[in-house]
């Protein structure tokens, strides 16, 4: 009895040490790379870039090792250390950008801190509950954690995992599940999993701050994101669970923030990582990609497209390449107009309806739609949705160009206008997304449960609202 307890404690300590080594190695590598490609950066944008770079390196190592069946403790640690060594050899660790004195916090900053702290506390309480009783979310037990456990058990991440009769589910992108699998590999159990989404929440709020920082509205963009992330549809589905919506939201917000701060390639990496997490961000990422190319100078659009799409595909194409190799189609849910093979789905036909299918049905909206919105967004759901639409529309108004900010090489109003369009397109994409009104015809029982699919579009829309010309201070 005592011997087995000693072994368990020893194994746990080994995992903690391995986790510390991995974090330290990737942090050093990320700082080295950031100082090489963004040498004059400092402060919050630099830290966000380093977070994205570090996560991209980790995910790349896991994908490579998992492809060859080496998703295990020793190979992962060795792989991360080698990445650190290579990064330090090829990049300078000289002085970074100038250190700036932080301004005294004003009322807006205090309000943003209180708002963020409230959401973190709300999620924290649910996280503690999961540590007390275990993760019990439907999707977490359906496939998120079974996949993670299978990755840890087999050392392989590319084989398709079938966990129920819905045989198209195994083709979902699985970066978040792979990270949960890493936690199991390190500690021998899923100790990290209940608390992981709390980390993603903090990163999402931080990315939201970086969206508004160049224009002097960082606290306001934090509050916008906090409103979306503090809704019931998000906290009860994400906090203390292995759900992946908040992971995709972080990478989407990071892509927008890094783009606004002038780091095109790193922003593209973040966008790619987002589509490697969840299909529901395909619409926002496609819209963002089109916008980035569209507002580039006419003579540089082709170069911008290459500079954006290259890192995006490299960072986010792994799971879609897996699908292409497995069944000849990167998106097996569609045949792309009959060009690619896709299996018929007799067990899933007539249940994957979108909200667009019911837009003209007043009865179904009163029976399912309004109760779901009130439950998921709160009693003021109509105000939240109105702000989500009004904010991007205000971004389309003509804006005054301010002086060039510390991290705002894109000093014109074009990026803000583009983000307004991206947010509106993202909201529209949610309406036509399959499964948003899942259930038998005329009985969309999945409307409320899948309302979280609105999370990326809603968070983006509320985060860009303060960038609108009537509200922001360019170059402040």
PDB file of N, CA and C in Angstrom, residues 77-136:
ATOM      1  N   UNK A  77       9.234  15.956 -23.859  1.00  0.00           N
ATOM      2  CA  UNK A  77      10.204  16.798 -23.143  1.00  0.00           C
ATOM      3  C   UNK A  77      11.441  17.030 -24.000  1.00  0.00           C
ATOM      4  N   UNK A  78      11.964  15.969 -24.582  1.00  0.00           N
ATOM      5  CA  UNK A  78      13.157  16.097 -25.424  1.00  0.00           C
ATOM      6  C   UNK A  78      12.866  16.991 -26.628  1.00  0.00           C
ATOM      7  N   UNK A  79      11.705  16.818 -27.234  1.00  0.00           N
ATOM      8  CA  UNK A  79      11.346  17.637 -28.388  1.00  0.00           C
ATOM      9  C   UNK A  79      11.282  19.110 -28.051  1.00  0.00           C
ATOM     10  N   UNK A  80      10.686  19.454 -26.902  1.00  0.00           N
ATOM     11  CA  UNK A  80      10.589  20.860 -26.506  1.00  0.00           C
ATOM     12  C   UNK A  80      11.960  21.440 -26.178  1.00  0.00           C
ATOM     13  N   UNK A  81      12.806  20.653 -25.535  1.00  0.00           N
ATOM     14  CA  UNK A  81      14.163  21.123 -25.226  1.00  0.00           C
ATOM     15  C   UNK A  81      14.948  21.354 -26.512  1.00  0.00           C
ATOM     16  N   UNK A  82      14.799  20.474 -27.489  1.00  0.00           N
ATOM     17  CA  UNK A  82      15.493  20.650 -28.770  1.00  0.00           C
ATOM     18  C   UNK A  82      14.992  21.893 -29.502  1.00  0.00           C
ATOM     19  N   UNK A  83      13.696  22.146 -29.437  1.00  0.00           N
ATOM     20  CA  UNK A  83      13.146  23.360 -30.045  1.00  0.00           C
ATOM     21  C   UNK A  83      13.736  24.595 -29.376  1.00  0.00           C
ATOM     22  N   UNK A  84      13.853  24.556 -28.063  1.00  0.00           N
ATOM     23  CA  UNK A  84      14.457  25.671 -27.333  1.00  0.00           C
ATOM     24  C   UNK A  84      15.906  25.874 -27.759  1.00  0.00           C
ATOM     25  N   UNK A  85      16.657  24.793 -27.819  1.00  0.00           N
ATOM     26  CA  UNK A  85      18.071  24.876 -28.211  1.00  0.00           C
ATOM     27  C   UNK A  85      18.217  25.467 -29.611  1.00  0.00           C
ATOM     28  N   UNK A  86      17.391  24.996 -30.544  1.00  0.00           N
ATOM     29  CA  UNK A  86      17.470  25.501 -31.916  1.00  0.00           C
ATOM     30  C   UNK A  86      17.081  26.973 -31.989  1.00  0.00           C
ATOM     31  N   UNK A  87      16.080  27.365 -31.214  1.00  0.00           N
ATOM     32  CA  UNK A  87      15.637  28.760 -31.228  1.00  0.00           C
ATOM     33  C   UNK A  87      16.697  29.685 -30.656  1.00  0.00           C
ATOM     34  N   UNK A  88      17.342  29.258 -29.577  1.00  0.00           N
ATOM     35  CA  UNK A  88      18.370  30.091 -28.959  1.00  0.00           C
ATOM     36  C   UNK A  88      19.598  30.210 -29.854  1.00  0.00           C
ATOM     37  N   UNK A  89      19.890  29.176 -30.606  1.00  0.00           N
ATOM     38  CA  UNK A  89      21.046  29.224 -31.503  1.00  0.00           C
ATOM     39  C   UNK A  89      20.806  30.143 -32.699  1.00  0.00           C
ATOM     40  N   UNK A  90      19.564  30.199 -33.150  1.00  0.00           N
ATOM     41  CA  UNK A  90      19.278  30.962 -34.367  1.00  0.00           C
ATOM     42  C   UNK A  90      18.751  32.359 -34.106  1.00  0.00           C
ATOM     43  N   UNK A  91      18.414  32.666 -32.851  1.00  0.00           N
ATOM     44  CA  UNK A  91      17.834  33.972 -32.542  1.00  0.00           C
ATOM     45  C   UNK A  91      18.629  34.652 -31.444  1.00  0.00           C
ATOM     46  N   UNK A  92      18.638  35.963 -31.495  1.00  0.00           N
ATOM     47  CA  UNK A  92      19.379  36.753 -30.508  1.00  0.00           C
ATOM     48  C   UNK A  92      18.540  36.944 -29.260  1.00  0.00           C
ATOM     49  N   UNK A  93      19.201  36.890 -28.120  1.00  0.00           N
ATOM     50  CA  UNK A  93      18.529  37.183 -26.855  1.00  0.00           C
ATOM     51  C   UNK A  93      19.013  38.511 -26.296  1.00  0.00           C
ATOM     52  N   UNK A  94      19.277  39.439 -27.179  1.00  0.00           N
ATOM     53  CA  UNK A  94      19.708  40.761 -26.765  1.00  0.00           C
ATOM     54  C   UNK A  94      18.568  41.536 -26.147  1.00  0.00           C
ATOM     55  N   UNK A  95      18.782  42.820 -25.869  1.00  0.00           N
ATOM     56  CA  UNK A  95      17.745  43.639 -25.254  1.00  0.00           C
ATOM     57  C   UNK A  95      16.501  43.702 -26.123  1.00  0.00           C
ATOM     58  N   UNK A  96      15.360  43.692 -25.506  1.00  0.00           N
ATOM     59  CA  UNK A  96      14.113  43.801 -26.246  1.00  0.00           C
ATOM     60  C   UNK A  96      13.755  45.248 -26.474  1.00  0.00           C
ATOM     61  N   UNK A  97      12.466  45.494 -26.708  1.00  0.00           N
ATOM     62  CA  UNK A  97      12.003  46.851 -26.947  1.00  0.00           C
ATOM     63  C   UNK A  97      12.095  47.685 -25.695  1.00  0.00           C
ATOM     64  N   UNK A  98      11.908  48.988 -25.836  1.00  0.00           N
ATOM     65  CA  UNK A  98      12.005  49.883 -24.686  1.00  0.00           C
ATOM     66  C   UNK A  98      10.933  49.590 -23.651  1.00  0.00           C
ATOM     67  N   UNK A  99      11.308  49.700 -22.398  1.00  0.00           N
ATOM     68  CA  UNK A  99      10.367  49.488 -21.303  1.00  0.00           C
ATOM     69  C   UNK A  99       9.601  50.780 -21.075  1.00  0.00           C
ATOM     70  N   UNK A 100       8.282  50.703 -21.103  1.00  0.00           N
ATOM     71  CA  UNK A 100       7.456  51.894 -20.958  1.00  0.00           C
ATOM     72  C   UNK A 100       6.810  51.919 -19.584  1.00  0.00           C
ATOM     73  N   UNK A 101       6.708  53.090 -19.034  1.00  0.00           N
ATOM     74  CA  UNK A 101       6.061  53.248 -17.743  1.00  0.00           C
ATOM     75  C   UNK A 101       4.558  53.124 -17.918  1.00  0.00           C
ATOM     76  N   UNK A 102       3.950  52.271 -17.135  1.00  0.00           N
ATOM     77  CA  UNK A 102       2.514  52.081 -17.241  1.00  0.00           C
ATOM     78  C   UNK A 102       1.778  53.306 -16.705  1.00  0.00           C
ATOM     79  N   UNK A 103       0.742  53.755 -17.414  1.00  0.00           N
ATOM     80  CA  UNK A 103      -0.024  54.893 -16.918  1.00  0.00           C
ATOM     81  C   UNK A 103      -0.805  54.515 -15.667  1.00  0.00           C
ATOM     82  N   UNK A 104      -1.122  55.533 -14.878  1.00  0.00           N
ATOM     83  CA  UNK A 104      -1.926  55.276 -13.691  1.00  0.00           C
ATOM     84  C   UNK A 104      -3.307  54.785 -14.115  1.00  0.00           C
ATOM     85  N   UNK A 105      -3.807  53.758 -13.445  1.00  0.00           N
ATOM     86  CA  UNK A 105      -5.115  53.221 -13.840  1.00  0.00           C
ATOM     87  C   UNK A 105      -6.227  54.237 -13.628  1.00  0.00           C
ATOM     88  N   UNK A 106      -7.014  54.465 -14.664  1.00  0.00           N
ATOM     89  CA  UNK A 106      -8.158  55.346 -14.572  1.00  0.00           C
ATOM     90  C   UNK A 106      -9.417  54.566 -14.275  1.00  0.00           C
ATOM     91  N   UNK A 107     -10.568  55.238 -14.251  1.00  0.00           N
ATOM     92  CA  UNK A 107     -11.828  54.542 -13.969  1.00  0.00           C
ATOM     93  C   UNK A 107     -12.112  53.402 -14.941  1.00  0.00           C
ATOM     94  N   UNK A 108     -11.787  53.607 -16.228  1.00  0.00           N
ATOM     95  CA  UNK A 108     -12.044  52.553 -17.216  1.00  0.00           C
ATOM     96  C   UNK A 108     -11.206  51.318 -16.928  1.00  0.00           C
ATOM     97  N   UNK A 109      -9.950  51.530 -16.539  1.00  0.00           N
ATOM     98  CA  UNK A 109      -9.074  50.397 -16.228  1.00  0.00           C
ATOM     99  C   UNK A 109      -9.577  49.640 -15.007  1.00  0.00           C
ATOM    100  N   UNK A 110      -9.976  50.380 -13.989  1.00  0.00           N
ATOM    101  CA  UNK A 110     -10.502  49.747 -12.775  1.00  0.00           C
ATOM    102  C   UNK A 110     -11.758  48.943 -13.097  1.00  0.00           C
ATOM    103  N   UNK A 111     -12.627  49.518 -13.928  1.00  0.00           N
ATOM    104  CA  UNK A 111     -13.853  48.817 -14.304  1.00  0.00           C
ATOM    105  C   UNK A 111     -13.539  47.550 -15.091  1.00  0.00           C
ATOM    106  N   UNK A 112     -12.551  47.635 -15.981  1.00  0.00           N
ATOM    107  CA  UNK A 112     -12.164  46.458 -16.765  1.00  0.00           C
ATOM    108  C   UNK A 112     -11.595  45.370 -15.869  1.00  0.00           C
ATOM    109  N   UNK A 113     -10.776  45.766 -14.905  1.00  0.00           N
ATOM    110  CA  UNK A 113     -10.207  44.787 -13.974  1.00  0.00           C
ATOM    111  C   UNK A 113     -11.316  44.108 -13.173  1.00  0.00           C
ATOM    112  N   UNK A 114     -12.276  44.899 -12.708  1.00  0.00           N
ATOM    113  CA  UNK A 114     -13.384  44.326 -11.947  1.00  0.00           C
ATOM    114  C   UNK A 114     -14.220  43.384 -12.816  1.00  0.00           C
ATOM    115  N   UNK A 115     -14.466  43.793 -14.063  1.00  0.00           N
ATOM    116  CA  UNK A 115     -15.232  42.939 -14.964  1.00  0.00           C
ATOM    117  C   UNK A 115     -14.522  41.630 -15.250  1.00  0.00           C
ATOM    118  N   UNK A 116     -13.225  41.727 -15.542  1.00  0.00           N
ATOM    119  CA  UNK A 116     -12.452  40.515 -15.819  1.00  0.00           C
ATOM    120  C   UNK A 116     -12.378  39.625 -14.588  1.00  0.00           C
ATOM    121  N   UNK A 117     -12.179  40.241 -13.416  1.00  0.00           N
ATOM    122  CA  UNK A 117     -12.091  39.464 -12.181  1.00  0.00           C
ATOM    123  C   UNK A 117     -13.411  38.756 -11.878  1.00  0.00           C
ATOM    124  N   UNK A 118     -14.520  39.417 -12.188  1.00  0.00           N
ATOM    125  CA  UNK A 118     -15.827  38.802 -11.960  1.00  0.00           C
ATOM    126  C   UNK A 118     -16.006  37.550 -12.814  1.00  0.00           C
ATOM    127  N   UNK A 119     -15.643  37.658 -14.091  1.00  0.00           N
ATOM    128  CA  UNK A 119     -15.770  36.505 -14.986  1.00  0.00           C
ATOM    129  C   UNK A 119     -14.821  35.394 -14.562  1.00  0.00           C
ATOM    130  N   UNK A 120     -13.590  35.760 -14.198  1.00  0.00           N
ATOM    131  CA  UNK A 120     -12.630  34.752 -13.745  1.00  0.00           C
ATOM    132  C   UNK A 120     -13.124  34.053 -12.481  1.00  0.00           C
ATOM    133  N   UNK A 121     -13.719  34.819 -11.566  1.00  0.00           N
ATOM    134  CA  UNK A 121     -14.245  34.218 -10.340  1.00  0.00           C
ATOM    135  C   UNK A 121     -15.424  33.295 -10.646  1.00  0.00           C
ATOM    136  N   UNK A 122     -16.266  33.726 -11.572  1.00  0.00           N
ATOM    137  CA  UNK A 122     -17.418  32.917 -11.979  1.00  0.00           C
ATOM    138  C   UNK A 122     -16.955  31.580 -12.556  1.00  0.00           C
ATOM    139  N   UNK A 123     -15.997  31.637 -13.459  1.00  0.00           N
ATOM    140  CA  UNK A 123     -15.446  30.406 -14.033  1.00  0.00           C
ATOM    141  C   UNK A 123     -14.671  29.617 -12.984  1.00  0.00           C
ATOM    142  N   UNK A 124     -13.984  30.327 -12.092  1.00  0.00           N
ATOM    143  CA  UNK A 124     -13.197  29.657 -11.063  1.00  0.00           C
ATOM    144  C   UNK A 124     -14.052  28.816 -10.138  1.00  0.00           C
ATOM    145  N   UNK A 125     -15.236  29.320  -9.782  1.00  0.00           N
ATOM    146  CA  UNK A 125     -16.128  28.561  -8.905  1.00  0.00           C
ATOM    147  C   UNK A 125     -16.567  27.257  -9.568  1.00  0.00           C
ATOM    148  N   UNK A 126     -16.875  27.333 -10.858  1.00  0.00           N
ATOM    149  CA  UNK A 126     -17.272  26.122 -11.575  1.00  0.00           C
ATOM    150  C   UNK A 126     -16.098  25.171 -11.767  1.00  0.00           C
ATOM    151  N   UNK A 127     -14.900  25.730 -11.888  1.00  0.00           N
ATOM    152  CA  UNK A 127     -13.704  24.889 -11.999  1.00  0.00           C
ATOM    153  C   UNK A 127     -13.465  24.120 -10.706  1.00  0.00           C
ATOM    154  N   UNK A 128     -13.611  24.797  -9.581  1.00  0.00           N
ATOM    155  CA  UNK A 128     -13.458  24.132  -8.282  1.00  0.00           C
ATOM    156  C   UNK A 128     -14.489  23.019  -8.132  1.00  0.00           C
ATOM    157  N   UNK A 129     -15.701  23.288  -8.596  1.00  0.00           N
ATOM    158  CA  UNK A 129     -16.743  22.256  -8.534  1.00  0.00           C
ATOM    159  C   UNK A 129     -16.336  21.022  -9.336  1.00  0.00           C
ATOM    160  N   UNK A 130     -15.726  21.233 -10.502  1.00  0.00           N
ATOM    161  CA  UNK A 130     -15.286  20.092 -11.313  1.00  0.00           C
ATOM    162  C   UNK A 130     -14.184  19.311 -10.623  1.00  0.00           C
ATOM    163  N   UNK A 131     -13.305  20.006  -9.912  1.00  0.00           N
ATOM    164  CA  UNK A 131     -12.274  19.291  -9.162  1.00  0.00           C
ATOM    165  C   UNK A 131     -12.881  18.501  -8.006  1.00  0.00           C
ATOM    166  N   UNK A 132     -14.030  18.940  -7.516  1.00  0.00           N
ATOM    167  CA  UNK A 132     -14.688  18.221  -6.421  1.00  0.00           C
ATOM    168  C   UNK A 132     -15.459  16.997  -6.909  1.00  0.00           C
ATOM    169  N   UNK A 133     -16.168  17.131  -8.035  1.00  0.00           N
ATOM    170  CA  UNK A 133     -17.064  16.058  -8.478  1.00  0.00           C
ATOM    171  C   UNK A 133     -16.662  15.464  -9.824  1.00  0.00           C
ATOM    172  N   UNK A 134     -15.658  16.026 -10.477  1.00  0.00           N
ATOM    173  CA  UNK A 134     -15.242  15.533 -11.786  1.00  0.00           C
ATOM    174  C   UNK A 134     -15.899  16.299 -12.919  1.00  0.00           C
ATOM    175  N   UNK A 135     -15.341  16.153 -14.096  1.00  0.00           N
ATOM    176  CA  UNK A 135     -15.908  16.781 -15.290  1.00  0.00           C
ATOM    177  C   UNK A 135     -17.122  15.972 -15.735  1.00  0.00           C
ATOM    178  N   UNK A 136     -18.265  16.652 -15.875  1.00  0.00           N
ATOM    179  CA  UNK A 136     -19.495  15.931 -16.213  1.00  0.00           C
ATOM    180  C   UNK A 136     -20.185  16.484 -17.455  1.00  0.00           C
TER     181      UNK A 136
END
